Amino acid sequence: MDSSTTAGLWDRLTGIQSAPERWLVIATGLVALAAVGPRPLWRMSRNAITIAHEGGHGLIALLTGRRLDGIRLHSDTSGVTVSRGRPTGLGMVLTAAAGYTAPSLLGLGGAALLSAHRITLLLWAATALLVAMLLMIRNAYGALTVILTGGAFLLVSWLAPAEVQAVFAYGVVWFLLLGGVRPVFELGAKRRHGGAPDSDADQLGRLTHVHPVVWLLLFHVVALCSLIGGGRWLLAL
């Protein structure tokens, strides 16, 4: 790759792009809400939230010095991330807390990039994260899911017109912000009915001796505050 090509790619990555009109931003939000709302659609779209959830566990495990053995994604939209290290301590706590907060925090970070008109940077960063996650996937369904998701980002970022890239990016970020809220409410409902005894909140309760409801409340706060803050950035309020 010659220097002119490298410079062109760098300029494209670091340059700013025009945001879509506000009505399009609102429309992408409504489409994302539709993907999160009805149960039949949610059964399919929740796979993307699971990617973010398990990716959050994996990323924080690595950042805190744990050894990441692998990630599995299942067709029922569940997932498992296995890491090695101390069974207690701050690293384990942060790793356990990262799952339910990851989609919302990724959405908030994406909203910050879009508010700065860094659409290409957002798309390429998401593609890079998906490629890195693919290296840690340990089952066929998980690999297929991540490849299809990463392929969509790659095709849009390289082949689609700027307007389509903008709409796609806003839709993805809205989906992360909205999709990060529903699993937390679902977890609360399961726990009220005696389900999910080994959920992230329950594991955190055992690790910290803080009641799981407190951790569940923290998940709610992160999800709702990210939605409010990210929504304001997306709508340029």
PDB file of C-alpha atoms in Angstrom:
ATOM      1  CA  MET A   1       0.000   0.000   0.000  1.00  0.00           C
ATOM      2  CA  ASP A   2       1.600   3.290  -1.090  1.00  0.00           C
ATOM      3  CA  SER A   3       1.746   6.452   1.007  1.00  0.00           C
ATOM      4  CA  SER A   4      -1.034   8.178  -0.934  1.00  0.00           C
ATOM      5  CA  THR A   5      -3.418   5.294  -0.305  1.00  0.00           C
ATOM      6  CA  THR A   6      -2.487   5.213   3.373  1.00  0.00           C
ATOM      7  CA  ALA A   7      -3.012   8.949   3.645  1.00  0.00           C
ATOM      8  CA  GLY A   8      -6.374   8.647   1.925  1.00  0.00           C
ATOM      9  CA  LEU A   9      -7.517   5.938   4.329  1.00  0.00           C
ATOM     10  CA  TRP A  10      -6.337   7.969   7.302  1.00  0.00           C
ATOM     11  CA  ASP A  11      -8.148  11.056   6.058  1.00  0.00           C
ATOM     12  CA  ARG A  12     -11.292   9.010   5.574  1.00  0.00           C
ATOM     13  CA  LEU A  13     -11.011   7.523   9.038  1.00  0.00           C
ATOM     14  CA  THR A  14     -10.341  10.781  10.870  1.00  0.00           C
ATOM     15  CA  GLY A  15     -12.513  13.038   8.717  1.00  0.00           C
ATOM     16  CA  ILE A  16     -15.962  14.259   9.617  1.00  0.00           C
ATOM     17  CA  GLN A  17     -19.156  13.360   7.806  1.00  0.00           C
ATOM     18  CA  SER A  18     -22.500  15.087   7.633  1.00  0.00           C
ATOM     19  CA  ALA A  19     -25.229  13.909   9.967  1.00  0.00           C
ATOM     20  CA  PRO A  20     -28.574  12.941   8.412  1.00  0.00           C
ATOM     21  CA  GLU A  21     -31.529  15.242   8.800  1.00  0.00           C
ATOM     22  CA  ARG A  22     -33.285  15.091  12.139  1.00  0.00           C
ATOM     23  CA  TRP A  23     -36.345  13.344  10.750  1.00  0.00           C
ATOM     24  CA  LEU A  24     -34.081  10.533   9.542  1.00  0.00           C
ATOM     25  CA  VAL A  25     -32.443  10.331  12.964  1.00  0.00           C
ATOM     26  CA  ILE A  26     -35.896  10.005  14.526  1.00  0.00           C
ATOM     27  CA  ALA A  27     -36.912   7.437  11.909  1.00  0.00           C
ATOM     28  CA  THR A  28     -33.848   5.271  12.646  1.00  0.00           C
ATOM     29  CA  GLY A  29     -34.735   5.436  16.323  1.00  0.00           C
ATOM     30  CA  LEU A  30     -38.271   4.250  15.616  1.00  0.00           C
ATOM     31  CA  VAL A  31     -36.966   1.376  13.497  1.00  0.00           C
ATOM     32  CA  ALA A  32     -34.599   0.391  16.300  1.00  0.00           C
ATOM     33  CA  LEU A  33     -37.475   0.574  18.787  1.00  0.00           C
ATOM     34  CA  ALA A  34     -39.510  -1.730  16.550  1.00  0.00           C
ATOM     35  CA  ALA A  35     -36.622  -4.220  16.514  1.00  0.00           C
ATOM     36  CA  VAL A  36     -36.487  -4.184  20.310  1.00  0.00           C
ATOM     37  CA  GLY A  37     -40.221  -4.184  21.031  1.00  0.00           C
ATOM     38  CA  PRO A  38     -42.270  -7.060  19.558  1.00  0.00           C
ATOM     39  CA  ARG A  39     -41.186 -10.440  20.891  1.00  0.00           C
ATOM     40  CA  PRO A  40     -40.814 -12.174  17.471  1.00  0.00           C
ATOM     41  CA  LEU A  41     -38.442  -9.476  16.237  1.00  0.00           C
ATOM     42  CA  TRP A  42     -36.660  -9.299  19.565  1.00  0.00           C
ATOM     43  CA  ARG A  43     -35.866 -13.019  19.415  1.00  0.00           C
ATOM     44  CA  MET A  44     -33.801 -12.323  16.304  1.00  0.00           C
ATOM     45  CA  SER A  45     -32.388  -8.897  17.060  1.00  0.00           C
ATOM     46  CA  ARG A  46     -31.360  -9.875  20.596  1.00  0.00           C
ATOM     47  CA  ASN A  47     -28.457 -11.838  19.072  1.00  0.00           C
ATOM     48  CA  ALA A  48     -26.729  -8.523  18.375  1.00  0.00           C
ATOM     49  CA  ILE A  49     -27.170  -7.464  21.999  1.00  0.00           C
ATOM     50  CA  THR A  50     -25.729 -10.810  23.104  1.00  0.00           C
ATOM     51  CA  ILE A  51     -22.654 -10.115  20.962  1.00  0.00           C
ATOM     52  CA  ALA A  52     -22.185  -6.806  22.784  1.00  0.00           C
ATOM     53  CA  HIS A  53     -22.915  -8.403  26.176  1.00  0.00           C
ATOM     54  CA  GLU A  54     -20.409 -11.232  25.829  1.00  0.00           C
ATOM     55  CA  GLY A  55     -17.928  -8.956  24.092  1.00  0.00           C
ATOM     56  CA  GLY A  56     -18.093  -6.674  27.126  1.00  0.00           C
ATOM     57  CA  HIS A  57     -17.248  -9.573  29.431  1.00  0.00           C
ATOM     58  CA  GLY A  58     -14.363 -10.590  27.188  1.00  0.00           C
ATOM     59  CA  LEU A  59     -12.900  -7.118  26.729  1.00  0.00           C
ATOM     60  CA  ILE A  60     -12.909  -6.266  30.423  1.00  0.00           C
ATOM     61  CA  ALA A  61     -11.476  -9.690  31.279  1.00  0.00           C
ATOM     62  CA  LEU A  62      -8.500  -8.942  29.030  1.00  0.00           C
ATOM     63  CA  LEU A  63      -8.112  -5.368  30.274  1.00  0.00           C
ATOM     64  CA  THR A  64      -8.024  -6.538  33.890  1.00  0.00           C
ATOM     65  CA  GLY A  65      -5.345  -9.117  33.218  1.00  0.00           C
ATOM     66  CA  ARG A  66      -7.481 -12.228  33.076  1.00  0.00           C
ATOM     67  CA  ARG A  67      -6.917 -14.941  30.478  1.00  0.00           C
ATOM     68  CA  LEU A  68      -9.797 -15.180  28.032  1.00  0.00           C
ATOM     69  CA  ASP A  69     -10.414 -18.818  27.069  1.00  0.00           C
ATOM     70  CA  GLY A  70     -13.277 -18.196  24.672  1.00  0.00           C
ATOM     71  CA  ILE A  71     -16.781 -16.961  23.949  1.00  0.00           C
ATOM     72  CA  ARG A  72     -19.811 -18.976  22.858  1.00  0.00           C
ATOM     73  CA  LEU A  73     -23.016 -17.553  21.405  1.00  0.00           C
ATOM     74  CA  HIS A  74     -26.117 -19.753  21.225  1.00  0.00           C
ATOM     75  CA  SER A  75     -29.194 -19.735  19.024  1.00  0.00           C
ATOM     76  CA  ASP A  76     -31.466 -19.043  22.017  1.00  0.00           C
ATOM     77  CA  THR A  77     -29.645 -15.653  22.311  1.00  0.00           C
ATOM     78  CA  SER A  78     -27.741 -16.750  25.399  1.00  0.00           C
ATOM     79  CA  GLY A  79     -23.970 -16.690  25.604  1.00  0.00           C
ATOM     80  CA  VAL A  80     -21.033 -17.738  27.774  1.00  0.00           C
ATOM     81  CA  THR A  81     -17.656 -16.080  28.237  1.00  0.00           C
ATOM     82  CA  VAL A  82     -14.969 -18.117  29.992  1.00  0.00           C
ATOM     83  CA  SER A  83     -11.900 -16.464  31.491  1.00  0.00           C
ATOM     84  CA  ARG A  84      -9.216 -17.585  33.910  1.00  0.00           C
ATOM     85  CA  GLY A  85      -7.681 -15.742  36.797  1.00  0.00           C
ATOM     86  CA  ARG A  86      -8.392 -14.999  40.419  1.00  0.00           C
ATOM     87  CA  PRO A  87     -11.941 -16.131  41.270  1.00  0.00           C
ATOM     88  CA  THR A  88     -12.398 -12.996  43.376  1.00  0.00           C
ATOM     89  CA  GLY A  89     -11.119  -9.451  43.348  1.00  0.00           C
ATOM     90  CA  LEU A  90     -11.671  -6.309  41.320  1.00  0.00           C
ATOM     91  CA  GLY A  91     -10.902  -7.895  37.949  1.00  0.00           C
ATOM     92  CA  MET A  92     -13.557 -10.560  38.407  1.00  0.00           C
ATOM     93  CA  VAL A  93     -16.094  -8.010  39.652  1.00  0.00           C
ATOM     94  CA  LEU A  94     -15.519  -5.705  36.680  1.00  0.00           C
ATOM     95  CA  THR A  95     -15.686  -8.631  34.270  1.00  0.00           C
ATOM     96  CA  ALA A  96     -19.008  -9.806  35.701  1.00  0.00           C
ATOM     97  CA  ALA A  97     -20.434  -6.275  35.696  1.00  0.00           C
ATOM     98  CA  ALA A  98     -19.446  -5.610  32.092  1.00  0.00           C
ATOM     99  CA  GLY A  99     -22.055  -7.793  30.377  1.00  0.00           C
ATOM    100  CA  TYR A 100     -25.348  -6.028  31.003  1.00  0.00           C
ATOM    101  CA  THR A 101     -23.730  -2.588  30.859  1.00  0.00           C
ATOM    102  CA  ALA A 102     -21.759  -3.155  27.636  1.00  0.00           C
ATOM    103  CA  PRO A 103     -24.523  -2.602  25.021  1.00  0.00           C
ATOM    104  CA  SER A 104     -25.637   0.657  26.632  1.00  0.00           C
ATOM    105  CA  LEU A 105     -22.112   1.973  27.135  1.00  0.00           C
ATOM    106  CA  LEU A 106     -21.165   1.038  23.568  1.00  0.00           C
ATOM    107  CA  GLY A 107     -24.271   2.877  22.404  1.00  0.00           C
ATOM    108  CA  LEU A 108     -23.319   5.901  24.487  1.00  0.00           C
ATOM    109  CA  GLY A 109     -19.810   5.891  23.026  1.00  0.00           C
ATOM    110  CA  GLY A 110     -21.262   5.548  19.544  1.00  0.00           C
ATOM    111  CA  ALA A 111     -23.608   8.460  20.163  1.00  0.00           C
ATOM    112  CA  ALA A 112     -20.633  10.573  21.242  1.00  0.00           C
ATOM    113  CA  LEU A 113     -18.823   9.740  17.988  1.00  0.00           C
ATOM    114  CA  LEU A 114     -21.895  10.526  15.902  1.00  0.00           C
ATOM    115  CA  SER A 115     -22.418  13.823  17.695  1.00  0.00           C
ATOM    116  CA  ALA A 116     -18.854  14.662  16.612  1.00  0.00           C
ATOM    117  CA  HIS A 117     -19.742  13.589  13.030  1.00  0.00           C
ATOM    118  CA  ARG A 118     -17.280  10.664  13.091  1.00  0.00           C
ATOM    119  CA  ILE A 119     -19.461   8.212  11.228  1.00  0.00           C
ATOM    120  CA  THR A 120     -16.673   6.371   9.393  1.00  0.00           C
ATOM    121  CA  LEU A 121     -14.620   6.075  12.572  1.00  0.00           C
ATOM    122  CA  LEU A 122     -17.618   4.510  14.310  1.00  0.00           C
ATOM    123  CA  LEU A 123     -18.194   1.950  11.551  1.00  0.00           C
ATOM    124  CA  TRP A 124     -14.539   0.954  11.324  1.00  0.00           C
ATOM    125  CA  ALA A 125     -14.127   0.749  15.103  1.00  0.00           C
ATOM    126  CA  ALA A 126     -17.175  -1.521  15.331  1.00  0.00           C
ATOM    127  CA  THR A 127     -15.775  -3.716  12.544  1.00  0.00           C
ATOM    128  CA  ALA A 128     -12.417  -3.972  14.325  1.00  0.00           C
ATOM    129  CA  LEU A 129     -14.088  -4.987  17.597  1.00  0.00           C
ATOM    130  CA  LEU A 130     -16.107  -7.676  15.812  1.00  0.00           C
ATOM    131  CA  VAL A 131     -12.995  -9.058  14.089  1.00  0.00           C
ATOM    132  CA  ALA A 132     -11.195  -9.198  17.441  1.00  0.00           C
ATOM    133  CA  MET A 133     -14.177 -10.946  19.011  1.00  0.00           C
ATOM    134  CA  LEU A 134     -14.323 -13.480  16.175  1.00  0.00           C
ATOM    135  CA  LEU A 135     -10.856 -14.700  17.174  1.00  0.00           C
ATOM    136  CA  MET A 136     -12.245 -15.696  20.576  1.00  0.00           C
ATOM    137  CA  ILE A 137     -15.442 -17.400  19.410  1.00  0.00           C
ATOM    138  CA  ARG A 138     -15.466 -21.125  20.124  1.00  0.00           C
ATOM    139  CA  ASN A 139     -18.625 -22.418  18.418  1.00  0.00           C
ATOM    140  CA  ALA A 140     -19.987 -22.448  14.880  1.00  0.00           C
ATOM    141  CA  TYR A 141     -23.207 -20.520  15.572  1.00  0.00           C
ATOM    142  CA  GLY A 142     -21.285 -17.792  17.356  1.00  0.00           C
ATOM    143  CA  ALA A 143     -18.768 -17.522  14.519  1.00  0.00           C
ATOM    144  CA  LEU A 144     -21.551 -17.292  11.936  1.00  0.00           C
ATOM    145  CA  THR A 145     -23.355 -14.585  13.903  1.00  0.00           C
ATOM    146  CA  VAL A 146     -20.257 -12.454  14.333  1.00  0.00           C
ATOM    147  CA  ILE A 147     -19.176 -12.924  10.697  1.00  0.00           C
ATOM    148  CA  LEU A 148     -22.582 -11.838   9.393  1.00  0.00           C
ATOM    149  CA  THR A 149     -22.664  -8.835  11.708  1.00  0.00           C
ATOM    150  CA  GLY A 150     -19.117  -7.801  10.889  1.00  0.00           C
ATOM    151  CA  GLY A 151     -19.770  -8.353   7.194  1.00  0.00           C
ATOM    152  CA  ALA A 152     -22.709  -5.962   7.321  1.00  0.00           C
ATOM    153  CA  PHE A 153     -20.530  -3.266   8.890  1.00  0.00           C
ATOM    154  CA  LEU A 154     -17.745  -3.883   6.385  1.00  0.00           C
ATOM    155  CA  LEU A 155     -20.013  -3.741   3.339  1.00  0.00           C
ATOM    156  CA  VAL A 156     -21.759  -0.578   4.491  1.00  0.00           C
ATOM    157  CA  SER A 157     -18.540   1.213   5.443  1.00  0.00           C
ATOM    158  CA  TRP A 158     -16.776   0.394   2.158  1.00  0.00           C
ATOM    159  CA  LEU A 159     -19.494   0.247  -0.489  1.00  0.00           C
ATOM    160  CA  ALA A 160     -22.511   2.257   0.634  1.00  0.00           C
ATOM    161  CA  PRO A 161     -22.987   5.968  -0.106  1.00  0.00           C
ATOM    162  CA  ALA A 162     -22.327   8.404   2.719  1.00  0.00           C
ATOM    163  CA  GLU A 163     -26.043   8.926   3.346  1.00  0.00           C
ATOM    164  CA  VAL A 164     -26.629   5.194   3.764  1.00  0.00           C
ATOM    165  CA  GLN A 165     -23.634   4.909   6.082  1.00  0.00           C
ATOM    166  CA  ALA A 166     -25.037   7.675   8.253  1.00  0.00           C
ATOM    167  CA  VAL A 167     -28.495   6.097   8.496  1.00  0.00           C
ATOM    168  CA  PHE A 168     -26.973   2.684   9.239  1.00  0.00           C
ATOM    169  CA  ALA A 169     -24.702   4.095  11.953  1.00  0.00           C
ATOM    170  CA  TYR A 170     -27.522   5.987  13.653  1.00  0.00           C
ATOM    171  CA  GLY A 171     -29.738   2.909  13.519  1.00  0.00           C
ATOM    172  CA  VAL A 172     -27.048   0.745  15.114  1.00  0.00           C
ATOM    173  CA  VAL A 173     -26.430   3.205  17.936  1.00  0.00           C
ATOM    174  CA  TRP A 174     -30.152   3.635  18.633  1.00  0.00           C
ATOM    175  CA  PHE A 175     -30.471  -0.140  18.711  1.00  0.00           C
ATOM    176  CA  LEU A 176     -27.655  -0.504  21.254  1.00  0.00           C
ATOM    177  CA  LEU A 177     -29.131   2.204  23.465  1.00  0.00           C
ATOM    178  CA  LEU A 178     -32.657   0.786  23.317  1.00  0.00           C
ATOM    179  CA  GLY A 179     -31.622  -2.860  23.237  1.00  0.00           C
ATOM    180  CA  GLY A 180     -29.451  -2.372  26.300  1.00  0.00           C
ATOM    181  CA  VAL A 181     -32.534  -1.552  28.383  1.00  0.00           C
ATOM    182  CA  ARG A 182     -34.782  -4.539  27.717  1.00  0.00           C
ATOM    183  CA  PRO A 183     -32.457  -7.350  28.933  1.00  0.00           C
ATOM    184  CA  VAL A 184     -32.129  -5.648  32.319  1.00  0.00           C
ATOM    185  CA  PHE A 185     -35.911  -5.600  32.750  1.00  0.00           C
ATOM    186  CA  GLU A 186     -36.065  -9.211  31.572  1.00  0.00           C
ATOM    187  CA  LEU A 187     -33.470 -10.186  34.157  1.00  0.00           C
ATOM    188  CA  GLY A 188     -35.464  -8.460  36.885  1.00  0.00           C
ATOM    189  CA  ALA A 189     -38.611 -10.324  35.842  1.00  0.00           C
ATOM    190  CA  LYS A 190     -36.795 -13.677  35.864  1.00  0.00           C
ATOM    191  CA  ARG A 191     -35.392 -13.050  39.323  1.00  0.00           C
ATOM    192  CA  ARG A 192     -38.812 -12.099  40.698  1.00  0.00           C
ATOM    193  CA  HIS A 193     -40.086 -15.493  39.559  1.00  0.00           C
ATOM    194  CA  GLY A 194     -37.146 -17.377  41.006  1.00  0.00           C
ATOM    195  CA  GLY A 195     -35.259 -17.768  37.745  1.00  0.00           C
ATOM    196  CA  ALA A 196     -31.677 -16.968  36.697  1.00  0.00           C
ATOM    197  CA  PRO A 197     -30.032 -17.952  40.029  1.00  0.00           C
ATOM    198  CA  ASP A 198     -26.587 -17.680  38.420  1.00  0.00           C
ATOM    199  CA  SER A 199     -27.174 -14.389  36.612  1.00  0.00           C
ATOM    200  CA  ASP A 200     -24.478 -11.715  36.479  1.00  0.00           C
ATOM    201  CA  ALA A 201     -26.239  -9.830  39.287  1.00  0.00           C
ATOM    202  CA  ASP A 202     -26.259 -12.925  41.507  1.00  0.00           C
ATOM    203  CA  GLN A 203     -22.605 -13.664  40.762  1.00  0.00           C
ATOM    204  CA  LEU A 204     -21.748 -10.080  41.654  1.00  0.00           C
ATOM    205  CA  GLY A 205     -23.721 -10.455  44.858  1.00  0.00           C
ATOM    206  CA  ARG A 206     -21.651 -13.466  45.864  1.00  0.00           C
ATOM    207  CA  LEU A 207     -18.388 -11.753  44.873  1.00  0.00           C
ATOM    208  CA  THR A 208     -19.050  -8.491  46.719  1.00  0.00           C
ATOM    209  CA  HIS A 209     -21.542  -9.472  49.438  1.00  0.00           C
ATOM    210  CA  VAL A 210     -23.783  -6.727  48.087  1.00  0.00           C
ATOM    211  CA  HIS A 211     -27.353  -7.821  47.418  1.00  0.00           C
ATOM    212  CA  PRO A 212     -27.977  -8.718  43.747  1.00  0.00           C
ATOM    213  CA  VAL A 213     -30.871  -6.242  43.646  1.00  0.00           C
ATOM    214  CA  VAL A 214     -28.336  -3.442  44.126  1.00  0.00           C
ATOM    215  CA  TRP A 215     -26.401  -4.654  41.110  1.00  0.00           C
ATOM    216  CA  LEU A 216     -29.610  -4.985  39.147  1.00  0.00           C
ATOM    217  CA  LEU A 217     -30.420  -1.388  40.061  1.00  0.00           C
ATOM    218  CA  LEU A 218     -26.967  -0.362  38.815  1.00  0.00           C
ATOM    219  CA  PHE A 219     -27.648  -2.087  35.485  1.00  0.00           C
ATOM    220  CA  HIS A 220     -30.929  -0.136  35.233  1.00  0.00           C
ATOM    221  CA  VAL A 221     -29.204   3.165  35.992  1.00  0.00           C
ATOM    222  CA  VAL A 222     -26.486   2.599  33.387  1.00  0.00           C
ATOM    223  CA  ALA A 223     -28.985   1.510  30.713  1.00  0.00           C
ATOM    224  CA  LEU A 224     -31.486   4.330  31.266  1.00  0.00           C
ATOM    225  CA  CYS A 225     -28.899   7.081  31.728  1.00  0.00           C
ATOM    226  CA  SER A 226     -27.074   5.938  28.584  1.00  0.00           C
ATOM    227  CA  LEU A 227     -30.348   5.991  26.653  1.00  0.00           C
ATOM    228  CA  ILE A 228     -31.178   9.489  27.829  1.00  0.00           C
ATOM    229  CA  GLY A 229     -27.696  10.890  27.316  1.00  0.00           C
ATOM    230  CA  GLY A 230     -27.075   9.098  24.041  1.00  0.00           C
ATOM    231  CA  GLY A 231     -30.510  10.055  22.733  1.00  0.00           C
ATOM    232  CA  ARG A 232     -29.806  13.715  23.425  1.00  0.00           C
ATOM    233  CA  TRP A 233     -26.530  13.470  21.516  1.00  0.00           C
ATOM    234  CA  LEU A 234     -28.151  11.734  18.556  1.00  0.00           C
ATOM    235  CA  LEU A 235     -30.926  14.314  18.394  1.00  0.00           C
ATOM    236  CA  ALA A 236     -28.409  17.163  18.888  1.00  0.00           C
ATOM    237  CA  LEU A 237     -30.366  18.534  21.831  1.00  0.00           C
TER     238      LEU A 237
END
